[in-house]
Coordinates of C-alpha atoms and ligand atoms in Angstrom, one line a residue:
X24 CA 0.0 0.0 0.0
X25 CA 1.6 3.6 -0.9
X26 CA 1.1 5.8 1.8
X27 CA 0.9 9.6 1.2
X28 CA 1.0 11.5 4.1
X29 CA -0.1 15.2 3.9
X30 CA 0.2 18.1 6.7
X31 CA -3.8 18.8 6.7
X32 CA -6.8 17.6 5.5
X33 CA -6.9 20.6 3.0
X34 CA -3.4 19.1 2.0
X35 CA -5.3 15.6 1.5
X36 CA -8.2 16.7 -0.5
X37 CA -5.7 18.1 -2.8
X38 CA -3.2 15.6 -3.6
X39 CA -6.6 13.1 -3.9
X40 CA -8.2 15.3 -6.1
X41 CA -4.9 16.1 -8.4
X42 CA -4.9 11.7 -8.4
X43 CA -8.4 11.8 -9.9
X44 CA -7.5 14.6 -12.5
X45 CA -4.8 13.1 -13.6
X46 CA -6.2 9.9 -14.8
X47 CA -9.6 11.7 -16.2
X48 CA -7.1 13.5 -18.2
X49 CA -5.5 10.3 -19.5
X50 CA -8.4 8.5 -19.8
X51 CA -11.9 10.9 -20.2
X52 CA -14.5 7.7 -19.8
X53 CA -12.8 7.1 -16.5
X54 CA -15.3 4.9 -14.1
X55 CA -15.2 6.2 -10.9
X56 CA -16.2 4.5 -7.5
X57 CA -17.3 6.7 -5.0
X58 CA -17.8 7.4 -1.5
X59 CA -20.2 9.3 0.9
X60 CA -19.9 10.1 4.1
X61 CA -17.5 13.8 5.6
X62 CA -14.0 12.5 4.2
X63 CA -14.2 12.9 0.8
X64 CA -16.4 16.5 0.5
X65 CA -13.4 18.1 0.6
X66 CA -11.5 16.2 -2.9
X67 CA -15.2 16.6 -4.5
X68 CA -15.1 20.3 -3.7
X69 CA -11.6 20.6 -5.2
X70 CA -13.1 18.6 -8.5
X71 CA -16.0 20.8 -8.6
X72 CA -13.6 23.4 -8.4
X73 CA -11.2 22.1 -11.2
X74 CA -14.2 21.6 -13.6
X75 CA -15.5 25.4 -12.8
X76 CA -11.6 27.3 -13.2
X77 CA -10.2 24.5 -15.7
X78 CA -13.2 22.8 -17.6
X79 CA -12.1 19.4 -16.2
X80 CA -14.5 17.7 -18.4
X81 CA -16.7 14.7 -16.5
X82 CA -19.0 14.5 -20.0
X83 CA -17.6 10.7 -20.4
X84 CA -17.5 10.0 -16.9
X85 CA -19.2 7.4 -15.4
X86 CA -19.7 6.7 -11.5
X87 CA -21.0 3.8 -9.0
X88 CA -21.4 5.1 -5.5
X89 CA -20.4 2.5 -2.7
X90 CA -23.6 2.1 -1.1
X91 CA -26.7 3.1 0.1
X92 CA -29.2 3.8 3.3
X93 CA -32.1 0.7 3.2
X94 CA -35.7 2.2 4.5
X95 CA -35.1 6.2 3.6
X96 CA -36.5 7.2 -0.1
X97 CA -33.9 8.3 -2.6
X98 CA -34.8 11.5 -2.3
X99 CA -34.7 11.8 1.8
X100 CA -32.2 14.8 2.5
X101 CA -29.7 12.2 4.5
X102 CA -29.6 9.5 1.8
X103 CA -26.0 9.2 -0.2
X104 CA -28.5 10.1 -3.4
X105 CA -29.1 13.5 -2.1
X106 CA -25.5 13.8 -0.7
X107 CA -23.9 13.0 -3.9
X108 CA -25.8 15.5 -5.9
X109 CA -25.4 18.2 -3.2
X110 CA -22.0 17.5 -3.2
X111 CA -20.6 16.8 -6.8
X112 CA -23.4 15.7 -9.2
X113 CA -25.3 18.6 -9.7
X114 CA -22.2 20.9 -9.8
X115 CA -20.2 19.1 -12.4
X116 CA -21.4 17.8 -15.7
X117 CA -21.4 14.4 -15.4
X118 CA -24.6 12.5 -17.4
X119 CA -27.2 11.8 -14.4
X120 CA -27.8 8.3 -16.6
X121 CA -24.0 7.6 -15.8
X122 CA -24.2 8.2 -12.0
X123 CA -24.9 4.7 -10.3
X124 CA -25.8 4.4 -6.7
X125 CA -27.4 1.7 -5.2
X126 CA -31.6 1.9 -5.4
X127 CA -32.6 0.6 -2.0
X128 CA -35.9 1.3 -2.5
X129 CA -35.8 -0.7 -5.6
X130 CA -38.2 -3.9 -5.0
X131 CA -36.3 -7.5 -4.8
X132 CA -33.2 -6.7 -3.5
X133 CA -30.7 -9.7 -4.4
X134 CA -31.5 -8.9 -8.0
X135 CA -30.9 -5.1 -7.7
X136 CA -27.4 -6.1 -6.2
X137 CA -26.8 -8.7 -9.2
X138 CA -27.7 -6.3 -11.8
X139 CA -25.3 -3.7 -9.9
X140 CA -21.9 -6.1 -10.3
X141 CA -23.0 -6.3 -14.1
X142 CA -23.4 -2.8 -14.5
X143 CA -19.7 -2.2 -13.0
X144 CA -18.4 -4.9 -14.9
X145 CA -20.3 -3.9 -18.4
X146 CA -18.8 -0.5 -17.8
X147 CA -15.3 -2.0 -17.8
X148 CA -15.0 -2.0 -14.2
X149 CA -13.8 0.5 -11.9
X150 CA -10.9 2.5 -12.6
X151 CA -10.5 4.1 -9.2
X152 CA -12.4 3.2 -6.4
X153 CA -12.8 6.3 -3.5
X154 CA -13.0 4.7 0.3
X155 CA -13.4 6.3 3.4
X156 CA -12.7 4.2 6.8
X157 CA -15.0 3.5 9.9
X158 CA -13.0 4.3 12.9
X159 CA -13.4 0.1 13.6
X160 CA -11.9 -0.5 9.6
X161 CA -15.4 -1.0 7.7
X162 CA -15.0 0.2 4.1
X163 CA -18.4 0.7 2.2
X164 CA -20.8 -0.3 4.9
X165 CA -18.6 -3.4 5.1
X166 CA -18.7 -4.0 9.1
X167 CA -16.0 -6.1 10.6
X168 CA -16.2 -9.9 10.3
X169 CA -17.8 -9.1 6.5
X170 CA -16.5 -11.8 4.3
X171 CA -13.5 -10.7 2.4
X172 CA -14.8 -12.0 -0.7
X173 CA -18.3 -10.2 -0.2
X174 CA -19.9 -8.9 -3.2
X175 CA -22.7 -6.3 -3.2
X176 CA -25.2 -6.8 -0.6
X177 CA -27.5 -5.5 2.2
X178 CA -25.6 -5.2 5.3
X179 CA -27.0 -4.8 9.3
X180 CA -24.9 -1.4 10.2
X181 CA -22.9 -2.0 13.6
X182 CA -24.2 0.2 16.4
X183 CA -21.0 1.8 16.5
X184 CA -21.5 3.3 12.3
X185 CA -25.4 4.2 13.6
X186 CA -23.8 6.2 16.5
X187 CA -21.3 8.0 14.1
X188 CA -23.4 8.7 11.2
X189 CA -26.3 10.2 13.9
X190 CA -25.3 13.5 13.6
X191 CA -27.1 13.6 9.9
X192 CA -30.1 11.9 11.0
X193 CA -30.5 14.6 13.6
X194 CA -28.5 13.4 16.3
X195 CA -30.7 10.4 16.9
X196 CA -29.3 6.9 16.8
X197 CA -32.6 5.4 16.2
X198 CA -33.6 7.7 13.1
X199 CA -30.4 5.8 11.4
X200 CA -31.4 3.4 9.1
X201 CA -30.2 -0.2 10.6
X202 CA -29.4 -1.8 7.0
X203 CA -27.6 -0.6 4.2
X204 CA -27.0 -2.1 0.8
X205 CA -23.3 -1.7 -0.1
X206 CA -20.9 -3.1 -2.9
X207 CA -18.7 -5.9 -1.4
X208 CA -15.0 -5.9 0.1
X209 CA -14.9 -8.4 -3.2
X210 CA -16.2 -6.0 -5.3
X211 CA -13.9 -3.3 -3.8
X212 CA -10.9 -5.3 -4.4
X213 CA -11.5 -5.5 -8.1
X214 CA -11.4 -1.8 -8.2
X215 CA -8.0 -1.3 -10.8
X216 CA -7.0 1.0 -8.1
X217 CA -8.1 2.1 -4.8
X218 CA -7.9 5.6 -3.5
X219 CA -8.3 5.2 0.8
X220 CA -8.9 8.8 2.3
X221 CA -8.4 9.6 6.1
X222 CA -8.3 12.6 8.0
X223 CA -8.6 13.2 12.0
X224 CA -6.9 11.4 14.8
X225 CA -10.0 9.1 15.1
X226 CA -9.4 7.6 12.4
X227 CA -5.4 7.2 13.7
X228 CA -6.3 3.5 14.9
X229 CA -8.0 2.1 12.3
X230 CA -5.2 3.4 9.6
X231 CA -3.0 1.5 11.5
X232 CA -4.2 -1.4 11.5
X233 CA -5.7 -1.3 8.1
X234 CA -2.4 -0.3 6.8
X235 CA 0.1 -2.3 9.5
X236 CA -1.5 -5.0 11.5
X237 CA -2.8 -8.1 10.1
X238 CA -4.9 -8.9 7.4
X239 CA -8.3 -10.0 8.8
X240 CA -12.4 -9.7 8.3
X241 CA -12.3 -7.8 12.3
X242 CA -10.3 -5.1 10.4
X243 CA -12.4 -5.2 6.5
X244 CA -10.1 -2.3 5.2
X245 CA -6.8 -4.6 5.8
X246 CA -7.5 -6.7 2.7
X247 CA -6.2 -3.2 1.0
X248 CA -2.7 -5.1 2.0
X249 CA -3.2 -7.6 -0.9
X250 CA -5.0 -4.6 -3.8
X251 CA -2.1 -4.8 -6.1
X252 CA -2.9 -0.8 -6.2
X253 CA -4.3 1.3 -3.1
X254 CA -3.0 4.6 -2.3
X255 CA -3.6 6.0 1.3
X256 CA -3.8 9.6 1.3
X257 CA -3.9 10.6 5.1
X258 CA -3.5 13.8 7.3
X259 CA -0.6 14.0 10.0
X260 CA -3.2 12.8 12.6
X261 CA -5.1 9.7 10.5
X262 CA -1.0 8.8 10.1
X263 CA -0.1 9.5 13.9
X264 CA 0.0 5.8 14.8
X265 CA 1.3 4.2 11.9
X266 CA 4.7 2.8 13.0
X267 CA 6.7 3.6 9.8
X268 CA 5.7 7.6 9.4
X269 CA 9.1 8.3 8.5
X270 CA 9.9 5.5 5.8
X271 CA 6.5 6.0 3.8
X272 CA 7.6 10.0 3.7
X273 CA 10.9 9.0 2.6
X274 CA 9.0 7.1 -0.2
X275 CA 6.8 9.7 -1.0
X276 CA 9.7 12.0 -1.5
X277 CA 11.5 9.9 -3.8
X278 CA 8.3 9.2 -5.6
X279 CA 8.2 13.2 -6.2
X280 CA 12.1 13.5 -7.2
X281 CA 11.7 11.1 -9.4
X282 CA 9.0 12.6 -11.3
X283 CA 10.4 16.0 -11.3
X284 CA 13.1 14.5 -12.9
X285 CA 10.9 12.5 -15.6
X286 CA 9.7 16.2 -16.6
Ligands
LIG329 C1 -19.7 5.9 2.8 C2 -18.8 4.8 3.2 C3 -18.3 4.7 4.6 C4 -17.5 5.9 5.0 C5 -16.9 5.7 6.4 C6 -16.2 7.0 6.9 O1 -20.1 5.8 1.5 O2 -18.6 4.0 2.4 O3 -17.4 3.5 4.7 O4 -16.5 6.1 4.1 O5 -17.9 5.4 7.3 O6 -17.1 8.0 7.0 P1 -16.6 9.5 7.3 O7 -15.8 10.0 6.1 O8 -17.9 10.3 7.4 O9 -15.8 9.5 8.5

């Protein structure tokens, strides 16, 4: 796993965003897997931004959001529909028919997550997959002890995720839906490249052990270990308890010279 450690979030969001630009530039159909949730407004910010000053064109773009709130319509102010429009959607001009997010309103659930794999795969698959972290290592709504091989799916959400996604549901646990339907750690891993985002010091333990300790369902963001591809790129505080700070600097540093010197 490279490891790119920035000073700030603001830092984060940037070199993240600059990632994403890069390959849309190289490749303008670029399929996009995103995330939800108070990490990543900050890189879509900087991409709405980039499309408004540079034209970064998302015409050919085509996107399949991680997952998705079961029991709240698609159009309830908290659901990751509504957040994703808010947020980059509606401010960038993407295709609404190439913006995927789980329906989990739709009716006959297994089928809706079948025909969701085929979509990702008829698309070509995704080219870089966006990933948050739960402060107990879920990525997606992929709790710990989800199978590593899982594949899109409805989930029960761990008290612990209700607790920390209260705050948009009006502070009330019980208002958070208890299922969600998310893509698969599986599905995840077939990402061709995975792009985990951290900020914040409560997110410090579950870095480390996603990026350091063993590879294991109780941690479902570990099995980024064996993704031939995953960039982590953290603030000083998501990176405060990783044991080798200085080496994965060192690397980022040479990474940089090295393409300074390529021109
Ligand atoms: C959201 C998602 C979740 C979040 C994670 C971190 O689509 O997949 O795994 O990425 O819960 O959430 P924040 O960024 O709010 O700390």
């Amino acid at each position: 796993m490279e490891i790119i450690i920035q000073p700030t979030y603001a830092g984060l969001t940037e070199v993240a965003a600059e990632i994403i630009r890069d390959a849309l530039l190289k490749k303008p159909s670029l399929v996009l897997g995103l995330a939800t949730g108070s990490t990543p407004i900050g890189v879509y910010e900087a991409l709405v931004q980039m499309h408004q000053t540079e034209g970064l064109d998302f015409s050919g773009v085509t996107t399949f959001n991680l997952d998705e709130y079961v029991g709240i319509p698609s159009d309830h102010s908290y659901s990751y529909h509504t957040f994703m429009e808010t947020h980059l959607f509606n401010l960038i001009n993407i295709p609404s028919e190439n913006c995927h997010i789980p329906q989990s309103t739709a009716v006959g659930h297994a089928e809706f997550c079948e025909r969701y794999e085929a979509a990702i795969v008829a698309a070509g698959g995704i080219d870089i997959q966006v990933l948050g972290i739960g402060k107990d290592g879920h990525i997606g709504f992929n709790e710990p002890s989800s199978s590593l091989g899982s594949r899109t799916r409805i989930k029960t959400l761990t008290r612990r995720t209700r607790e920390a996604n209260a705050p948009h549901f009006g502070g009330t646990v019980d208002a958070v839906p208890k299922m969600a339907i998310t893509m698969g750690v599986g599905t995840i891993m077939e990402a061709k490249q995975c792009l985990l985002l951290a900020g914040g010091e409560s997110k410090a333990e579950a870095i480390a052990n996603a990026a350091e300790g063993p590879i294991t369902a109780e941690v479902p963001a570990s099995v980024l270990q064996m993704h031939p591809q995953t960039v982590a790129v953290l603030d000083e505080a998501a990176a405060s308890q990783l044991k080798r700070i200085d080496y994965y600097k060192e690397v980022y540093a040479n990474k940089l010279e090295l393409l300074a010197q390529e021109g």
